[in-house]
Structure formats: structure tokens, C-alpha cells
Coordinates of C-alpha atoms and ligand atoms in Angstrom, one line a residue:
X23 CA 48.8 21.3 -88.2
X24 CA 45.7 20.4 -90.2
X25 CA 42.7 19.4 -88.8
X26 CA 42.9 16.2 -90.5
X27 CA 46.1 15.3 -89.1
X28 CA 45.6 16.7 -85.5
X29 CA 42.6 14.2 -85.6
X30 CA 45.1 11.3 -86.1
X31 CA 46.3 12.2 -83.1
X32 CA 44.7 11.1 -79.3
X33 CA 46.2 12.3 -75.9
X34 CA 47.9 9.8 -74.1
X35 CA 50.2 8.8 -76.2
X36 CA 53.7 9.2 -75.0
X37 CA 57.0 7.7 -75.3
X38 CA 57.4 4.1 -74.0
X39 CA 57.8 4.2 -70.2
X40 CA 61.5 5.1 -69.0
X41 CA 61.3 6.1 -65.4
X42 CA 59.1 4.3 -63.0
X43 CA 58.9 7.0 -60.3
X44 CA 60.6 10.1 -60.9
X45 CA 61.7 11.8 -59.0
X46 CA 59.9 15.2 -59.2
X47 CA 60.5 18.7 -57.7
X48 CA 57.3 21.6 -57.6
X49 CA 58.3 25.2 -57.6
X50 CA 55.9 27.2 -56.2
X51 CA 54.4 24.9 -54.1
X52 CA 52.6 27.3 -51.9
X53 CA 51.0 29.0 -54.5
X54 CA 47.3 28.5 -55.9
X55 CA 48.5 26.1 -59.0
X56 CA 51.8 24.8 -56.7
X57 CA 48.7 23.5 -54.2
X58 CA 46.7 22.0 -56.8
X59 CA 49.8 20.1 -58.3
X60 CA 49.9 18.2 -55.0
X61 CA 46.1 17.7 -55.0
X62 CA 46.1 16.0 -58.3
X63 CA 49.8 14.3 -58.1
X64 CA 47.9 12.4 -55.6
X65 CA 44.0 12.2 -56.7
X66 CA 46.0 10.4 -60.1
X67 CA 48.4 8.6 -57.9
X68 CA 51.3 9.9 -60.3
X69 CA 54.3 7.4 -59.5
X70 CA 57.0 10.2 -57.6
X71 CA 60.6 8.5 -56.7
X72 CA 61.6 11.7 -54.1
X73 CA 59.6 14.7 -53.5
X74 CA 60.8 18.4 -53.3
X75 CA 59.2 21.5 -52.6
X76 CA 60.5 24.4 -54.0
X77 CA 59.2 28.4 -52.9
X78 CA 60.7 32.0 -52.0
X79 CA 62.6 32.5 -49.4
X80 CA 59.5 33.4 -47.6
X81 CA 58.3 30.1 -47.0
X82 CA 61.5 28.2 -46.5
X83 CA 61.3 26.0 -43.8
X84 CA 57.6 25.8 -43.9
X85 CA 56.2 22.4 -43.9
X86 CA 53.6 20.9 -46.2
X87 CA 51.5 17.5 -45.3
X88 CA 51.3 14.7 -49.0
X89 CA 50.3 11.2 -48.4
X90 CA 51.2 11.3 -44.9
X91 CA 54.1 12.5 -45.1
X92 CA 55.4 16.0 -43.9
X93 CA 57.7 18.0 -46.3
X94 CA 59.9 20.9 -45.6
X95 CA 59.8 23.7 -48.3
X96 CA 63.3 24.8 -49.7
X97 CA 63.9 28.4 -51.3
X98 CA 64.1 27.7 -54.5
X99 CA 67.8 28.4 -56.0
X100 CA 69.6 27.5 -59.1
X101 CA 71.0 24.3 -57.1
X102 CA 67.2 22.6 -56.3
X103 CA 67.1 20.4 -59.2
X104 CA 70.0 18.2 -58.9
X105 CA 68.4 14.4 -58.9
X106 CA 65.5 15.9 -60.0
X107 CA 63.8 14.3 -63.6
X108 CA 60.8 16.2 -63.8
X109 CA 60.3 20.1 -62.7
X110 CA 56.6 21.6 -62.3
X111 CA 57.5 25.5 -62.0
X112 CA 54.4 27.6 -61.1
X113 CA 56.3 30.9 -59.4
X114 CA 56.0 33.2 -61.6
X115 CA 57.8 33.9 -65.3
X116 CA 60.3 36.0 -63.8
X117 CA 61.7 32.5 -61.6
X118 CA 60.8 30.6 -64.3
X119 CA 63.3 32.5 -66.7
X120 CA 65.8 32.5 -64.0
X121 CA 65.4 28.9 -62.5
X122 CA 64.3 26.7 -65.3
X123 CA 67.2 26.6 -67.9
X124 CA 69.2 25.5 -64.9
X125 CA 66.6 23.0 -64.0
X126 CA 67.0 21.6 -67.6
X127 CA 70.7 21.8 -67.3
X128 CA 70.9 19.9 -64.4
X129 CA 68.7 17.5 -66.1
X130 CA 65.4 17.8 -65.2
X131 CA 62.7 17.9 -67.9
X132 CA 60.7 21.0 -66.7
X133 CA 56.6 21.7 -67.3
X134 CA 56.1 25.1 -67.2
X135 CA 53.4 27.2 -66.0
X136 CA 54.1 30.6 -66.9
X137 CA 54.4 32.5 -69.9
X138 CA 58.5 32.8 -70.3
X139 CA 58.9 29.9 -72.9
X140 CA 55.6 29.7 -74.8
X141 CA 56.4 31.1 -77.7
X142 CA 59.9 30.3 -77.9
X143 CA 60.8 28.7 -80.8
X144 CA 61.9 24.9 -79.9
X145 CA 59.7 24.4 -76.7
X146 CA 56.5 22.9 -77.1
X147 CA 53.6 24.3 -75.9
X148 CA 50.9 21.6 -75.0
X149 CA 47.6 20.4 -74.0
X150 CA 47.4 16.8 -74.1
X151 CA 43.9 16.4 -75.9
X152 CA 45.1 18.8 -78.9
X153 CA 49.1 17.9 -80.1
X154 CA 50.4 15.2 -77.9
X155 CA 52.4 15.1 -80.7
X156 CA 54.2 17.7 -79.8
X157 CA 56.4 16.1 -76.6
X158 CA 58.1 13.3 -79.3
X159 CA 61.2 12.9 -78.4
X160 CA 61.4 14.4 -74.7
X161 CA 62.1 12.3 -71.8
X162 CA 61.8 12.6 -68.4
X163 CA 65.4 13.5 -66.8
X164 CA 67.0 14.3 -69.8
X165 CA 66.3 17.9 -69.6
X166 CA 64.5 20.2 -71.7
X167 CA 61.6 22.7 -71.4
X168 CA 57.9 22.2 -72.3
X169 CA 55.1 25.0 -71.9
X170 CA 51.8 25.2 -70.6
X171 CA 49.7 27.2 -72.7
X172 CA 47.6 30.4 -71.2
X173 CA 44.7 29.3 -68.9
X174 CA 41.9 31.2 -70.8
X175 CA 43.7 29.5 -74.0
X176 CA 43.6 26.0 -73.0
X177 CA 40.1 26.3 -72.4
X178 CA 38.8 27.5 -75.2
X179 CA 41.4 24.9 -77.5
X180 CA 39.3 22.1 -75.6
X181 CA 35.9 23.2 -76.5
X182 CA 37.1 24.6 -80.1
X183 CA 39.5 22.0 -81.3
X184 CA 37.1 18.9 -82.0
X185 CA 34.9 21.2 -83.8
X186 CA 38.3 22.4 -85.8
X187 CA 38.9 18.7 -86.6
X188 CA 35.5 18.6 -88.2
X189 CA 35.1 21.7 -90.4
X190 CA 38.4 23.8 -90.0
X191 CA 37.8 27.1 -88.0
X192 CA 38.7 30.4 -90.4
X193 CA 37.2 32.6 -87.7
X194 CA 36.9 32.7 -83.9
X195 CA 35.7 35.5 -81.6
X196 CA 35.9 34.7 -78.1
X197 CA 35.2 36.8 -75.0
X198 CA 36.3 35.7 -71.2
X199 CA 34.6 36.3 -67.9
X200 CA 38.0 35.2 -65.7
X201 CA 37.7 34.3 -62.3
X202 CA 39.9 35.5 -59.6
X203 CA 42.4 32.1 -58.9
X204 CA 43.5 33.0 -62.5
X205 CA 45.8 35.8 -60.7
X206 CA 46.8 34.0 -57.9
X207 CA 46.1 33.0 -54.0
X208 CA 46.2 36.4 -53.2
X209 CA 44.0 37.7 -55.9
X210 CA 41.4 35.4 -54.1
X211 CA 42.3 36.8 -51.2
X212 CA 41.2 40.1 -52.1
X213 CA 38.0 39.2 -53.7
X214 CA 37.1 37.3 -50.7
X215 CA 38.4 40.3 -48.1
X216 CA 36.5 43.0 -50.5
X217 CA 32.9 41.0 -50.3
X218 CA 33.7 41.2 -46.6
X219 CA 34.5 44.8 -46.9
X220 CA 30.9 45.9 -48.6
X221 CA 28.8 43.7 -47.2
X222 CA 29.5 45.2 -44.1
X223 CA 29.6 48.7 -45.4
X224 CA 33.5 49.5 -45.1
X225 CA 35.8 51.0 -47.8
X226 CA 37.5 48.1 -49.7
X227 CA 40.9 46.7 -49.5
X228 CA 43.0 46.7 -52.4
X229 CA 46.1 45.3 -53.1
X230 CA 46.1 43.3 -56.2
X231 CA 44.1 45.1 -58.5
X232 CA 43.4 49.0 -59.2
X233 CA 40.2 48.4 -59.1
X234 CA 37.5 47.4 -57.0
X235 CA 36.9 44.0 -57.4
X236 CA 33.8 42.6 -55.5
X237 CA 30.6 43.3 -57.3
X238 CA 32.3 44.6 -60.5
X239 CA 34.1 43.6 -63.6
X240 CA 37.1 45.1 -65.8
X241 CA 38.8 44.8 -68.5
X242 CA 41.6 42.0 -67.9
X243 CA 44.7 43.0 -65.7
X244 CA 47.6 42.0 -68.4
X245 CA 49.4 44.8 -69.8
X246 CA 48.3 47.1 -72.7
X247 CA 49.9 46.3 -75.8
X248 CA 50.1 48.9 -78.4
X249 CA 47.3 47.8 -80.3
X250 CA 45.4 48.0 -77.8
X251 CA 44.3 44.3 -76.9
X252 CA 46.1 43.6 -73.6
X253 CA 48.4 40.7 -73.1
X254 CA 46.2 37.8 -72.0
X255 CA 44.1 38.6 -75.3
X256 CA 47.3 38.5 -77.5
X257 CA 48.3 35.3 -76.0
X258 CA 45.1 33.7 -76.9
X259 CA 45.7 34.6 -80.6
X260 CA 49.3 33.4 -80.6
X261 CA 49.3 30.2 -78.8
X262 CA 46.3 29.0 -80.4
X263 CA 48.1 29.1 -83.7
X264 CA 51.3 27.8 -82.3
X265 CA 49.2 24.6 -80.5
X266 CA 47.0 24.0 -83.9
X267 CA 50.4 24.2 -85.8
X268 CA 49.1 27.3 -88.2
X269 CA 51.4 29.5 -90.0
X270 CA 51.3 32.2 -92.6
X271 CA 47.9 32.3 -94.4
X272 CA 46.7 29.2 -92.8
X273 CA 46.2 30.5 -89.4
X274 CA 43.1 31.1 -88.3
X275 CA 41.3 34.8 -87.4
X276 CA 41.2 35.0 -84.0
X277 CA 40.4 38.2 -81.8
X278 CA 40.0 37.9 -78.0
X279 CA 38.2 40.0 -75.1
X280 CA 39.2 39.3 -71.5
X281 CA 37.6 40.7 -68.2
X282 CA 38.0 39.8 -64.9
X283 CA 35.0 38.8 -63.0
X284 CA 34.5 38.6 -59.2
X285 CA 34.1 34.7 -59.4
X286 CA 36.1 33.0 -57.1
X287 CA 37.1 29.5 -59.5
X288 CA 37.1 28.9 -62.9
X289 CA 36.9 31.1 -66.2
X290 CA 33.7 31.0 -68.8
X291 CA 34.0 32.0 -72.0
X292 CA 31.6 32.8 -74.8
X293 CA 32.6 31.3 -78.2
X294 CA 31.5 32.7 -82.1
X295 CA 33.1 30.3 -84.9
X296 CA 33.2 30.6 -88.5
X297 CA 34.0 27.6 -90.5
X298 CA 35.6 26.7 -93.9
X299 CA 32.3 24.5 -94.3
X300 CA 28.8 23.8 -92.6
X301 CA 28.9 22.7 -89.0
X302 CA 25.6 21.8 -88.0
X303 CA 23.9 22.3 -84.3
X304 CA 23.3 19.0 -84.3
X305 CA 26.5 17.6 -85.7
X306 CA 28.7 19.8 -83.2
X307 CA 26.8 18.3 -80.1
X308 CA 27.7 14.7 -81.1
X309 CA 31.7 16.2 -81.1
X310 CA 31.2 17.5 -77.9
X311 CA 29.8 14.5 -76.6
X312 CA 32.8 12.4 -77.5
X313 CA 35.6 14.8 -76.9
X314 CA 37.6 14.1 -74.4
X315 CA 37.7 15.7 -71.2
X316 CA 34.8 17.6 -72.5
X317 CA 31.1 17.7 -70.8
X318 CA 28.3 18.9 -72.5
X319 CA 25.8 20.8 -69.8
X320 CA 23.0 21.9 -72.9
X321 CA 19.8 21.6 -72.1
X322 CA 17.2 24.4 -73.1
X323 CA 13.9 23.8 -72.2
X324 CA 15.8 24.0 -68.4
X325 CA 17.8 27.1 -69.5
X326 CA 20.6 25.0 -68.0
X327 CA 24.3 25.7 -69.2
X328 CA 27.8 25.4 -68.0
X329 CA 28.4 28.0 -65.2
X330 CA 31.6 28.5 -63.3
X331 CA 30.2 26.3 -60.4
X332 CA 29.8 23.4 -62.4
X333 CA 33.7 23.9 -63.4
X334 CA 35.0 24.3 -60.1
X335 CA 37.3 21.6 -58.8
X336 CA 36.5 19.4 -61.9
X337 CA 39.2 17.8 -64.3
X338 CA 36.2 18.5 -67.4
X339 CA 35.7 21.7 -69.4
X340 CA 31.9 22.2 -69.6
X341 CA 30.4 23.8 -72.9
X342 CA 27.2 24.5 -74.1
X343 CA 24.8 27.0 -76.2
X344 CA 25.8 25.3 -78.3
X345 CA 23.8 27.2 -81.8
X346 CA 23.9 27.8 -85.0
X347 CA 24.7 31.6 -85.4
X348 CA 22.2 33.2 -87.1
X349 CA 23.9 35.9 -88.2
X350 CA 26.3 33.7 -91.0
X351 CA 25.1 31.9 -94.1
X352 CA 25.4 29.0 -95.2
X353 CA 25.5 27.0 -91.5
X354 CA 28.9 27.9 -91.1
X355 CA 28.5 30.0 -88.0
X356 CA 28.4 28.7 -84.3
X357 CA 27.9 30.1 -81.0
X358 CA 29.2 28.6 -77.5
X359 CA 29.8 28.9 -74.3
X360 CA 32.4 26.4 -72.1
X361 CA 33.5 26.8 -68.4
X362 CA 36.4 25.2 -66.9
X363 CA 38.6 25.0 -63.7
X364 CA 41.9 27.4 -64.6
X365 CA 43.7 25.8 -61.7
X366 CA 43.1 22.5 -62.8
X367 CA 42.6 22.1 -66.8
X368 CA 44.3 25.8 -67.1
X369 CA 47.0 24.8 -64.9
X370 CA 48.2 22.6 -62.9
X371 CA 46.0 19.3 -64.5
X372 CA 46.7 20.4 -68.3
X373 CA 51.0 19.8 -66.9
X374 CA 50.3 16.7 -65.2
X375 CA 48.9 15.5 -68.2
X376 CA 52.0 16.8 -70.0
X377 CA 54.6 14.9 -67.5
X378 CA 52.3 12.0 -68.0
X379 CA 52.6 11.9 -71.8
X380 CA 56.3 11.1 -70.5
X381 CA 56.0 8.8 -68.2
Ligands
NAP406 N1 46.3 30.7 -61.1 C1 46.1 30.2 -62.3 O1 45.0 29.8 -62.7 C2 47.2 30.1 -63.3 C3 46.9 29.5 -64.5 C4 47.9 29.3 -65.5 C5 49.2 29.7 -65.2 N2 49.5 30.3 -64.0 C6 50.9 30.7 -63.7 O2 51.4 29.9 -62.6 C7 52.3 30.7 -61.9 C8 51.9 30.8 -60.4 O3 50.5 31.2 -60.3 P1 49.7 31.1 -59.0 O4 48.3 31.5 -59.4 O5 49.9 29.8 -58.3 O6 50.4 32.3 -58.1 P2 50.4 32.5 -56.5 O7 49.3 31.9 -55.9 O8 50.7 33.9 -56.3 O9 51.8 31.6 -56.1 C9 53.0 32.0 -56.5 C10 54.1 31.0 -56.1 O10 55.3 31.3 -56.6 C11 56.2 31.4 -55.5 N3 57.2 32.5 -55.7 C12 57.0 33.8 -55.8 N4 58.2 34.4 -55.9 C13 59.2 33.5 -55.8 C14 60.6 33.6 -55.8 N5 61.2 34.7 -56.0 N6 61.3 32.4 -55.7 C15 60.6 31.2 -55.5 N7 59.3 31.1 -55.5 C16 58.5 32.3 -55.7 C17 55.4 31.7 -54.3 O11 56.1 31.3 -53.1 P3 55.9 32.1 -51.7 O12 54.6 31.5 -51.1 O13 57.1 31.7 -50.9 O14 55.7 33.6 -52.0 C18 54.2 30.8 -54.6 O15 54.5 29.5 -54.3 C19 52.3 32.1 -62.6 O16 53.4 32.1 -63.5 C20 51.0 32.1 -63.3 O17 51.0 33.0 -64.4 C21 48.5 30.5 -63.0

């Protein structure tokens, strides 16, 4: 897609309305992003016919407590979706590849958190601010499969892409300082049990990670590819040019470095651009401004700028730092730095957004 005709397009708008309530199934409700889909299906007040909650066979039977009403979790199997319109998976891609083509089959329109359908050709990948576009012709209950993009990747496309719009990005280098509810509840877990650990002087516990977590940093967890990014930097290269709509020599340069840092909530990223034409300081803040679900947090003579606290819990991806890099000619250089909630905008908020685009 162009930048001029992405900026044609606004989030929000969907197909006409078809189903009133929906009735809507979550798979992986116990998890970190399955809990936050029930948080914010009922901070929006997102019109649900009946209710199922889908998880391993480890938490069958379990109840869960949303708007005052108490909920048994089912394993999930390929039967859970029959009467079901729409289908928010968040267990994992290996029971997304397994569970949602039979969750589209039996004709609910699935949003999908993990990385098994991103790329594939025919299912949209989507954040709601960027190409809305992109849902046209999908209904609720009529099947079909819609991705979520990467957490780290959403993100950056919603501090990036109004700036894009304005002076077409030839050249992004980003690096990530990820927070620990990108891997999961029990990633958290860990971080939380291992501050306990040194603080009080014991040897740490690790399950998740091979390394120590609490009061260090490494390189991001994904697997190793060949050429030696890992995976979470190659999906930030590859969905971005899928969601802009880039191909061939129009895709923009793009090289990612991801580490994991012992933050409990929400990832920060620092942001170099290079432009096909000047983007001034001045002119990118009045972007940001208006951007949807963006907040600027810029203010120098404080030294005050987005931090992973300001992100946490909150629908808004921060940016600021916002400067012209000094280092390119010509004003077509800027640096930034944005914060946002991976559970929320990353995750479970960004397919909300997506099912209501449908609704
Ligand atoms: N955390 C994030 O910020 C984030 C962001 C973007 C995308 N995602 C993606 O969202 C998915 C879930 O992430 P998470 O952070 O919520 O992980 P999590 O906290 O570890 O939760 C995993 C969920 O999947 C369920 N599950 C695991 N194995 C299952 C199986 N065999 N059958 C049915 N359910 C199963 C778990 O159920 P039990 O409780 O029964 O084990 C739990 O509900 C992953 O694909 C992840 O990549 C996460």
C-alpha cells in the first residue's frame, strides 16, 4: 500500500453491522492475553450472544468470574466452536494450527494471536489504525482466519505509520527492550520469583528462560535463524511489509534488534527512520499528536519520555524523543522512542479491535 492511500483509510470502518451479539468463544482464556480479552470484552462492553471459555486440559473444569456471571472452562477440542461466530485463540501457534481451521470450518470467523497464519497468503494480518482495509469482505460467523500481527510489530506500526503517511519511510532501524508478559503468565512468574530469589540472596529459579532474568537483559528468546537475526526480529521485517502492503522494490529497509528486559508489562522501543523526503521535528510532533491511539509523552526541559510504566494497562502507545537525527542530511532522518502495553495494543486490544471492525 502507498502511504497516500493508507491515509485514505481510518480504523473503524467495518462492514455494516450483521450480528448484534455474537456469540464468541476465547481460547486460552487462562492465559496472560486470554485474561486480558475478558478485561477489555467488558471495559468496551463488546455485545457477546453466549460465552465460551476454551483452555488445556489442565484447566478444564475451572471456573472463571465475567460480569457476574461464573463460567466453566472447557478443554479446548476440534468440537468447541460449533455456534460459535467469532473465535479469539491466544494458546499458543501450535493449537492455533490445530484448532483454528476447524474453528473456521465450523463457521466461526477466528482472530488470531499467534504467529501460525501471519504470513500466509490469503489471511489478513491487521491492526485497526493501519489497514482496516484489510478485513473487507469478512463477516462474523461465516468463517475465515484473520491475524494479529507480532506484539513488538504492532507497536512500532502505530508510532511509525502516520509518519510513513507523511514522508514514506525507505529506512527503519528499530531496537526493543521487551518486557516479560510478552512470553507469557509464566514468564512473569519467573521474573517476579527470581527478584524474590536475589533479593534475598538465594540461587535463582529458572524455568522459562536459560538465563537469569532478574537484574539482566539478553538477546530475545525466539529462535536463531540462519542469518543470524532471531525470529521475533525477522517477524518485524516481514509483517511490517505485509501490513503496509510493500512488495518487491517498494518495501521498505527494515532491520530489527530484540532483547528481553526484566520489566514486568509492556515493551519500549527505540526508533531511527530515514525518509524518501524531509520530515521535520516539528512536523512529526503535530502527526503524533493526532494519531490515533497514539500519546505523545515529549517533554525535554523535564527529561520526561514514555517509559514502560506509563504504557502499562493503557489502550495508548506512548512515543516520544521525538528528533531530528543528526547523523542524515537533508532532514530526512528521525529518532524515537514509543512504549506500549503488549497485552493490550500487542495483543489482546489490537483483536478486539479487529472483531470490532466486524461487528
Ligand atoms: N503475551 C503477549 O504479550 C502476547 C502478545 C502477542 C501474542 N501472544 C500470543 O498469544 C498466545 C498466548 O500467549 P500468552 O502470553 O497468553 O501465554 P500464556 O500466558 O502462557 O497462556 C497460554 C494459554 O494457552 C493455553 N494452552 C496451552 N496449551 C494448550 C493446549 N494444548 N490446548 C488448549 N489450550 C492450551 C493455556 O491454557 P492452560 O492454562 O490450561 O495451560 C493458556 O490459557 C501465544 O501464541 C503468544 O505468542 C502473546
Amino acid at each position: 500500500m502507498s502511504p497516500t492511500a493508507e491515509s485514505s483509510q481510518q480504523a473503524g470502518q467495518g462492514p455494516k453491522a450483521r450480528l448484534s451479539a455474537p456469540n464468541v468463544a476465547i481460547a486460552g482464556v487462562t492465559g496472560a492475553v486470554g485474561q486480558e480479552f475478558l478485561a477489555l470484552l467488558a471495559e468496551r462492553d463488546f455485545p457477546i450472544g453466549e460465552l465460551r471459555m476454551l483452555a488445556s486440559s489442565r484447566s478444564a473444569g475451572k471456573t472463571i468470574d465475567f460480569k457476574g456471571k461464573t463460567y466453566t472452562v472447557e478443554e479446548l477440542t476440534e468440537d468447541s466452536f460449533k455456534g460459535v461466530d467469532l473465535a479469539l485463540f491466544s494458546a499458543g501457534g501450535a493449537q492455533s494450527k490445530r484448532f483454528a481451521p476447524a474453528a473456521s470450518d465450523a463457521g466461526a470467523t477466528v482472530v488470531d494471536n499467534s504467529s501460525a497464519f501471519r504470513m500466509a497468503d490469503g489471511v489478513p494480518l491487521v491492526v485497526p489504525e493501519v489497514n482496516p482495509q484489510a478485513v473487507k469482505g469478512i463477516e462474523l460467523g461465516k468463517g475465515g482466519i484473520i491475524a494479529n500481527p507480532n506484539c513488538s510489530t504492532i507497536i512500532m506500526l502505530m508510532a511509525v505509520t502516520p509518519l510513513h503517511r507523511a514522508a514514506n519511510v525507505k529506512r527503519m532501524v528499530v531496537s526493543t527492550y521487551q518486557a516479560a508478559s510478552g512470553a507469557g503468565a509464566a514468564a512473569m512468574a519467573e521474573l517476579e520469583q527470581q527478584t524474590r530469589d536475589v533479593l534475598a540472596g538465594d540461587p535463582v529459579t529458572q524455568n522459562v528462560f536459560n538465563f537469569q532474568y532478574a537484574f539482566n537483559l539478553f538477546s530475545h528468546n525466539s529462535a536463531m535463524q540462519d542469518n543470524g537475526y532471531n525470529q521475533e526480529e525477522m517477524k518485524m521485517v516481514h509483517e511490517t511489509h505485509k501490513i503496509w502492503g510493500q512488495a518487491g522494490e517498494q518495501k521498505s529497509a527494515i532491520t530489527a534488534t530484540c532483547v528481553r528486559v526484566p520489566i514486568m508489562r509492556a515493551h519500549a522501543e527505540s526508533i531511527n527512520l530515514t525518509f524518501g523526503k524531509p520530515l521535520s521535528e516539528s512536523e512529526a510532533v503535530a502527526i503524533l499528536k493526532d494519531a490515533p491511539g497514539v500519546s505523545l509523552i515529549d517533554d525535554r526541559s523535564d527529561n520526561r519520555f514514555p517509559t514502560p510504566l506509563d504504557a502499562s494497562g493503557k489502550d495508548d502507545v506512548f512515543v516520544g524523543r521525538v528528533r531530528q537525527d543528526i547523523s542524515q542530511p537533508d532532514g530526512v532522518g528521525l529518532d524515537l522512542f514509543c512504549c506500549g502495553d503488549q497485552i493490550r495494543k500487542g495483543a489482546a486490544l489490537n483483536a478486539i479491535q479487529i472483531a470490532e471492525l466486524l461487528l
